[in-house]
Amino acid sequence: MMSDAPSGSTRVPQDGLHVRHCGARSPHERAARSDVAVAGATHERDTRSDAEVTGAGPAGCEAAVASATPERDGRYDVVVVGAGHAGCEAAAACVKLGLRTALLTVSLADTAKMSCNPAVGGIAKGHMVRELDALGGLMGLVTDRAGIQFRMLNRGRGPAVWSPRAQCDKARYSVEMGRALDSLPGLARVAGVARRVRLERGRVAAIELDDGRSLRCRAAIITPGTFLNGVIHVGPRRFAGGRIGEFAAVALSECLAGLGLERGRLKTGTPPRLHRDSIDWEALDAQRGDEPPMPFSHWSDRLEVEQVPCWLTRTNAQTHRIIRENLHHSPLYSGRIQGRGPRYCPSIEDKVVKFAERDSHQVFLEPEGRDVPEIYVNGMSSSLPEEVQLGFVRSVRGLGRAEMLRAGYAVEYDFVLPHQLDRTLEVKRVPGLFLAGQICGTSGYEEAAAQGLVAGINAALRVQGREPLVLGRDQAYIGVLVDDLVTREHREPYRMFTSAAEHRLLLRADNADERLAETGFALGLITREQVERVRAKLSAIEAEERRLARIVVWVPATAAVGDAVREAPAPGAASDDGAGADAGPAPVTRKSDPAAAARALRALDLVARPDGSCAALASLGVETALPPAWAGCLEVRTRYRGYIERQQRVAARAAALEHLLLPVALWEEPLNGLSREAREKLARWRPATVGQAGRIAGVSPSDVAVLLVHARRFAIAG
Amino acid sequence: MPHDTIAAIATATGAAGLAVVRVSGPGALAAADAVFAGGAPLADAAANTLHHGWAVWPAAAVAGGAPARALPAQGRAPRPAGQDDVAAAKRRQAAGPPGEQSPPGRSGAAGERACTDNAGIAPGTRLDEVVVAVFRAPRSYTREDVVELSCHGGALCAARVLAALLAAGARLARPGEFTLRAFLSGRLDLAQAEAVADLIHAETESAHALAVSQLGGELSRRLAAVAEAVRDAAAEVEARVDFAEDVGGIEVPAHVVESVAAAEAALAALLAGSAWARTVREGVRVTLVGRPNAGKSSLFNALLGDARAIVTGQPGTTRDLVSEGLEVAGARVTLVDTAGLREGGDEIEALGVARARASLETSAVVLWVVDRAAPLAEEDRRIAERLAGRRVLVALNKSDLPPAVAPGEIGSLLDGVPHRAVAVSALRGDGIVELTGALAALLGTGRAGGLAGAVGNRRHADALERARAALARATGAARAGAPGEIVALELRDGLSAIGEVTGESVDEDLLDRIFSRFCVGK
Ligand SMILES: Cc1cc2nc3c(=O)[nH]c(=O)nc-3n(C[C@H](O)[C@H](O)[C@H](O)COP(=O)(O)OP(=O)(O)OC[C@H]3O[C@@H](n4cnc5c(N)ncnc54)[C@H](O)[C@@H]3O)c2cc1C
Ligand SMILES: Nc1nc2c(ncn2[C@@H]2O[C@H](COP(=O)(O)OP(=O)(O)OP(=O)(O)O)[C@@H](O)[C@H]2O)c(=O)[nH]1
Ligand SMILES: [Mg+2]
């Protein structure tokens, strides 16, 4: 199965070239594509004949992609720099959209390396992985293949915030990502170090390598992660590097500065790794995966995986004392680290100082793989000297004899202030230059991957002269992420939270496919088969809703659902003729026990009750034919219908203002009436829409009102 | 987009002792100098100073350096909104430099009057003796240069001074434009800008006090405290959603539910005053109803202290609606006298009765006038039936005559409709003070705490009622064990409704709060 492209693409040899299916394209877009092929072609040619195109139907046009082999100097449509989590998705998206793409990275073995914790997903992050997946991204599929423990977080809460998370075998993750990339026809994976972005006539023309090679391209996506001017701190020691033992991309950072981009400095840290055999497992509490494990990807059917547990312990007064006594050794507290760290992933030093009243913090021990000895100590990120780290680690229950395989460390790196980017992640002042991942000031694999996808898609669309793709805040967490990045001021690494999404109930992990698959298909990111699968799921769920709306059950007024007595469905109730839920309950002709004070309920309303579910219905004899996952979707939709509809109305109202465009030339106006802060911020961010303007910190609603006045006057004058 | 210079009469029309003409904009001092003959040029005057002199007809337009423009022709049709902007913007493009004058815009009636028959006035002609106040940007109402010319009262003087300023190149301000500029310059927030409008329209003492309190930001201050509490609660709930593994514990802890409930109670208290506050601000209509000859018109006159309506001994005297303004304990009341309600009568009377009924239907407060000296009749029963759902005050009229209506008869007719009854004699003036007191009580005066911070604006009251309802749903959901994101949804709804009043944005700093209060992150 590994040889299949994750999107389900097929490789069909034809004229010696690989041809694969892609999404619908208008004639205009087709023209743009052949233009690409001609303009950029050296040894490839476009094999599509007009007959093929017209015969293929709207969604079945075929695009030819060269089976490029890595070469010394090359010509590509797009070059992606850095095969981290952002770079891999970016490259995959470009290939799927039919571009000749090179993915350049220092060492192929480090592809999609998990620099920090061995897990994918989690609250809000898991949502983004599902969204990526619906848009043809790789992360979900690769996680399903590399996962060793799968859990649904927040199960105790409402389904809108249920979030999938998987512990992964780190090495396996890299290998599986490499395989997924290799299965993409025509992707050139190139090893090397990018030194410079070359511009010609103000546009991106090539990526130059430090060994003198040069990869010509029409667009470049830069995803160097924590490597830009990376400096690693372990206690008093400091040395250059983006990850321990690796290089630091100094030239590339200077090149970006040379292009006029404003940079900032951030830091992040990682905890020590312990040897598996040195831990007293008996003293710890196990945290096990869900059975059966729920796959991340919409396209994975079932996971056959033997799951491994994670383990829990806690810090104590002695741990905190050791840390406090050694604070002066911390590069952070002695002022050697200038960059700002993430508040949500604080170092243990931070936790002890900032939450002095707490005498204990949780620690999770997570295996870095099935067959490796490294145990990741989640919750103890630190940049204190090695011997201090060992001291406080050993003060913790179960870790008394722990051996450290590697000390924790902090890394400081450059990032590019993301207000300099468009919502396509293209640098505003350099056409064809896209940035994604940690370089934009985010942190986390999922955030990086999400941006990689956005940058990849938009770089491809730009090369093809097609309309850009911008996902709305009410459409996807990915949309929230990009919008927050380009409109808000960031003083620390940005990480996704569900509370960042004002339309949270609409953006669920269970409906990512419903929200995005059609977009993915229209662009050519997922196959017809895939979108049909989503459509089938949706129509099955909707049909079942209609059916359940017309079945009446009797519930004794006082009893719990389980005691309800089922009433036979009215004639025709089981048919799916689309008569619809609006018809109301079918007339009931017979009551099982006329004496009982029973209440008639639509089966669907029973599901909507807090104690109701499809399973509860089954106990009443109303079986549903939906597979459990789909039945789950039906339950969410039904139970939260009122809230969901409310959010939809709010979203629609917000959209009216949200999408009101602000002309670029407006920023040349003096814009009287705005507060000084708002004027400065607006001039800097140059928001594209009124909605964006309103989200910029320092721009108050009255500023927005003023802006509306100006925009209107401007529009009239223009 | 630089502003041009605008001028208008800033005081209400009428026979006041003084009238103020205000000019604002970059050319305000120049325009004022062109029409002012005094000791020294205003251009050299210090900020916040007063100058005595004469207003004179100007030689030429000077404000902004533009030449004098033709004044609009008499009777010119008002132009649709927006055209001024087009014209102004086009000229800006053509002429380039900012400060360029626009011609008078959509002229209001005063402007038309002011701008008509000036053609023959010789430059230097004295128009009025004036005192001029000079305010310099940014320390002025609009944060622009502002000059206020106080003229003698009466429509004519101010109108001529205004015409002179327009001739000197200022543009006639559109309604509310000074306040708009104050808002645009950030001097006033939305609630304050609305308060200015209220202040201008305030006709009673209480309405004035209410507007002044709001202008001072009293309401915003009280709401800020409520919003703060809700935001903290939301942060707690959000933390439990986003950091399940770090924060853990129960979904919505009891102390959070309590603080939301307290916030809801605070909003409810603010809103409890809102009906009265709204009465104060918007005024309330009180319709007098009763059978013919009950003495409605007599009572109407007695309450007004003025023989406004015709009174005769003949039933069916009043035909049309007669209304007049009245201040009752600080609230603005519009009293409406109506035709006596009965069937039959001639065509005119029937039409009058129909109007009376319509007025009754649309009045929240009704003053039912009963002739106590005559037995209750079928008509009284019919009237009583129509009063349900309204605030009712019963005047038992003709108390100077022997009573023919037994105590309790009215109560049984009104059957459960809350009301108060006061015996009065419209003829002699007995009981009128008591009746007025009862009316004031019905309108809600005498509320403890006064009006400071009360919600006197319908838009605000609506928003705060939505906020209160959202908080009530939040506590309800939390108590029913609903998941955190649902409770959070309601809290956010509540916050954004409060934000509609205070003009604050809502969730910008939610994460800040989460991080400053919880230890999160593995
Ligand atoms: C010490 C440390 C601690 C971290 N802690 C956390 C944490 O606690 N929580 C969290 O969410 N995230 C953490 N991360 C961040 C996480 O690793 C990143 O968010 C994520 O990997 C970013 O993805 P990316 O694609 O942007 O870059 P990366 O995954 O870093 O990939 C960048 C790739 O680009 C390559 N590259 C760089 N420069 C060049 C060049 N000039 N030429 C060619 N190739 C180049 C690199 O070799 C690398 O393969 C941490 C990272 C580190 C290093
Ligand atoms: N004795 C006495 N006569 C009164 C009193 N009030 C009104 N009247 C007389 O009652 C008659 C009717 O008075 P109006 O005020 O015209 O009565 P109305 O209710 O307006 O009558 P319509 O307009 O015909 O419906 C007049 O002759 C008044 O002088 C009162 O308090 N005492
Ligand atoms: Mg009368």
PDB file of C-alpha atoms and ligand atoms in Angstrom, chain A residues 81-87 104-106 110 113 115-116 125 192-194 223-227 242-243 246-247 249 252 268-270 345 376 409 411 436-439 442-445 448, ligand 1:
ATOM      1  CA  VAL A  81      13.952  24.693   1.094  1.00  0.00           C
ATOM      2  CA  GLY A  82      13.907  22.428   4.169  1.00  0.00           C
ATOM      3  CA  ALA A  83      12.225  19.031   4.413  1.00  0.00           C
ATOM      4  CA  GLY A  84      10.740  19.602   7.861  1.00  0.00           C
ATOM      5  CA  HIS A  85       7.035  19.335   8.560  1.00  0.00           C
ATOM      6  CA  ALA A  86       6.264  22.464   6.599  1.00  0.00           C
ATOM      7  CA  GLY A  87       8.524  21.662   3.672  1.00  0.00           C
ATOM      8  CA  LEU A 104      15.978  20.675  -0.910  1.00  0.00           C
ATOM      9  CA  THR A 105      17.183  19.749   2.532  1.00  0.00           C
ATOM     10  CA  VAL A 106      20.464  19.288   4.365  1.00  0.00           C
ATOM     11  CA  ASP A 110      16.307  14.080   8.521  1.00  0.00           C
ATOM     12  CA  LYS A 113      12.372  14.817  11.773  1.00  0.00           C
ATOM     13  CA  SER A 115      12.782  17.752  16.752  1.00  0.00           C
ATOM     14  CA  CYS A 116      11.021  17.688  20.042  1.00  0.00           C
ATOM     15  CA  LYS A 125      -3.443  20.635  16.617  1.00  0.00           C
ATOM     16  CA  GLY A 192      22.127  20.358   0.045  1.00  0.00           C
ATOM     17  CA  VAL A 193      22.210  23.636   1.906  1.00  0.00           C
ATOM     18  CA  ALA A 194      20.466  26.692   0.542  1.00  0.00           C
ATOM     19  CA  THR A 223      10.901  26.380   5.545  1.00  0.00           C
ATOM     20  CA  PRO A 224      14.137  26.210   7.547  1.00  0.00           C
ATOM     21  CA  GLY A 225      12.512  25.676  10.968  1.00  0.00           C
ATOM     22  CA  THR A 226      14.672  26.539  13.960  1.00  0.00           C
ATOM     23  CA  PHE A 227      17.806  26.676  11.831  1.00  0.00           C
ATOM     24  CA  GLY A 242      19.210  24.507  14.635  1.00  0.00           C
ATOM     25  CA  ARG A 243      18.994  21.224  16.520  1.00  0.00           C
ATOM     26  CA  GLU A 246      23.237  20.099  13.362  1.00  0.00           C
ATOM     27  CA  PHE A 247      24.194  23.226  11.445  1.00  0.00           C
ATOM     28  CA  ALA A 249      21.496  28.528   8.555  1.00  0.00           C
ATOM     29  CA  LEU A 252      20.042  32.177   4.472  1.00  0.00           C
ATOM     30  CA  THR A 268      12.089  27.130  22.374  1.00  0.00           C
ATOM     31  CA  GLY A 269      13.351  24.259  24.432  1.00  0.00           C
ATOM     32  CA  THR A 270      13.316  20.518  24.698  1.00  0.00           C
ATOM     33  CA  CYS A 345       5.287  25.089  26.649  1.00  0.00           C
ATOM     34  CA  TYR A 376      11.039  11.796  26.281  1.00  0.00           C
ATOM     35  CA  TYR A 409      18.458  22.284  25.675  1.00  0.00           C
ATOM     36  CA  VAL A 411      17.402  26.901  20.906  1.00  0.00           C
ATOM     37  CA  ALA A 436       6.119  28.534   6.080  1.00  0.00           C
ATOM     38  CA  GLY A 437       6.620  26.897   9.445  1.00  0.00           C
ATOM     39  CA  GLN A 438       8.734  27.971  12.379  1.00  0.00           C
ATOM     40  CA  ILE A 439      10.232  30.788  10.269  1.00  0.00           C
ATOM     41  CA  THR A 442       4.928  29.478  14.994  1.00  0.00           C
ATOM     42  CA  SER A 443       5.861  26.432  16.961  1.00  0.00           C
ATOM     43  CA  GLY A 444       4.748  22.860  16.529  1.00  0.00           C
ATOM     44  CA  TYR A 445       4.781  20.272  13.796  1.00  0.00           C
ATOM     45  CA  ALA A 448       4.271  24.082  10.424  1.00  0.00           C
TER      46      ALA A 448
HETATM   47  C1  LIG C   1      14.976  22.217  20.656  1.00  0.00           C
HETATM   48  C2  LIG C   1      13.612  22.295  20.054  1.00  0.00           C
HETATM   49  C3  LIG C   1      12.529  22.308  20.899  1.00  0.00           C
HETATM   50  C4  LIG C   1      11.262  22.363  20.393  1.00  0.00           C
HETATM   51  N1  LIG C   1      10.229  22.350  21.256  1.00  0.00           N
HETATM   52  C5  LIG C   1       8.986  22.340  20.796  1.00  0.00           C
HETATM   53  C6  LIG C   1       7.922  22.297  21.667  1.00  0.00           C
HETATM   54  O1  LIG C   1       8.102  22.234  22.854  1.00  0.00           O
HETATM   55  N2  LIG C   1       6.673  22.318  21.184  1.00  0.00           N
HETATM   56  C7  LIG C   1       6.442  22.404  19.870  1.00  0.00           C
HETATM   57  O2  LIG C   1       5.301  22.443  19.471  1.00  0.00           O
HETATM   58  N3  LIG C   1       7.430  22.480  19.000  1.00  0.00           N
HETATM   59  C8  LIG C   1       8.708  22.428  19.436  1.00  0.00           C
HETATM   60  N4  LIG C   1       9.741  22.452  18.572  1.00  0.00           N
HETATM   61  C9  LIG C   1       9.426  22.931  17.269  1.00  0.00           C
HETATM   62  C10 LIG C   1       9.157  21.956  16.211  1.00  0.00           C
HETATM   63  O3  LIG C   1      10.242  21.164  16.028  1.00  0.00           O
HETATM   64  C11 LIG C   1       8.921  22.816  15.036  1.00  0.00           C
HETATM   65  O4  LIG C   1       7.783  23.603  15.301  1.00  0.00           O
HETATM   66  C12 LIG C   1       8.648  22.147  13.739  1.00  0.00           C
HETATM   67  O5  LIG C   1       9.503  21.129  13.505  1.00  0.00           O
HETATM   68  C13 LIG C   1       8.803  23.207  12.691  1.00  0.00           C
HETATM   69  O6  LIG C   1       8.690  22.676  11.455  1.00  0.00           O
HETATM   70  P1  LIG C   1       9.401  23.349  10.250  1.00  0.00           P
HETATM   71  O7  LIG C   1       8.957  22.577   9.089  1.00  0.00           O
HETATM   72  O8  LIG C   1       9.128  24.769  10.242  1.00  0.00           O
HETATM   73  O9  LIG C   1      10.930  23.163  10.517  1.00  0.00           O
HETATM   74  P2  LIG C   1      11.821  21.940  10.932  1.00  0.00           P
HETATM   75  O10 LIG C   1      11.009  20.772  11.298  1.00  0.00           O
HETATM   76  O11 LIG C   1      12.768  22.452  11.927  1.00  0.00           O
HETATM   77  O12 LIG C   1      12.557  21.585   9.602  1.00  0.00           O
HETATM   78  C14 LIG C   1      13.465  22.453   8.977  1.00  0.00           C
HETATM   79  C15 LIG C   1      14.266  21.682   7.966  1.00  0.00           C
HETATM   80  O13 LIG C   1      14.913  22.592   7.140  1.00  0.00           O
HETATM   81  C16 LIG C   1      16.248  22.187   6.940  1.00  0.00           C
HETATM   82  N5  LIG C   1      17.028  23.365   6.635  1.00  0.00           N
HETATM   83  C17 LIG C   1      17.188  24.445   7.420  1.00  0.00           C
HETATM   84  N6  LIG C   1      17.938  25.361   6.794  1.00  0.00           N
HETATM   85  C18 LIG C   1      18.238  24.859   5.583  1.00  0.00           C
HETATM   86  C19 LIG C   1      18.990  25.341   4.482  1.00  0.00           C
HETATM   87  N7  LIG C   1      19.557  26.540   4.496  1.00  0.00           N
HETATM   88  N8  LIG C   1      19.097  24.569   3.402  1.00  0.00           N
HETATM   89  C20 LIG C   1      18.511  23.358   3.356  1.00  0.00           C
HETATM   90  N9  LIG C   1      17.789  22.854   4.361  1.00  0.00           N
HETATM   91  C21 LIG C   1      17.650  23.592   5.473  1.00  0.00           C
HETATM   92  C22 LIG C   1      16.621  21.508   8.222  1.00  0.00           C
HETATM   93  O14 LIG C   1      17.682  20.613   8.025  1.00  0.00           O
HETATM   94  C23 LIG C   1      15.331  20.817   8.581  1.00  0.00           C
HETATM   95  O15 LIG C   1      15.254  19.558   8.020  1.00  0.00           O
HETATM   96  C24 LIG C   1      11.058  22.420  19.017  1.00  0.00           C
HETATM   97  C25 LIG C   1      12.136  22.399  18.175  1.00  0.00           C
HETATM   98  C26 LIG C   1      13.411  22.320  18.674  1.00  0.00           C
HETATM   99  C27 LIG C   1      14.564  22.297  17.756  1.00  0.00           C
END
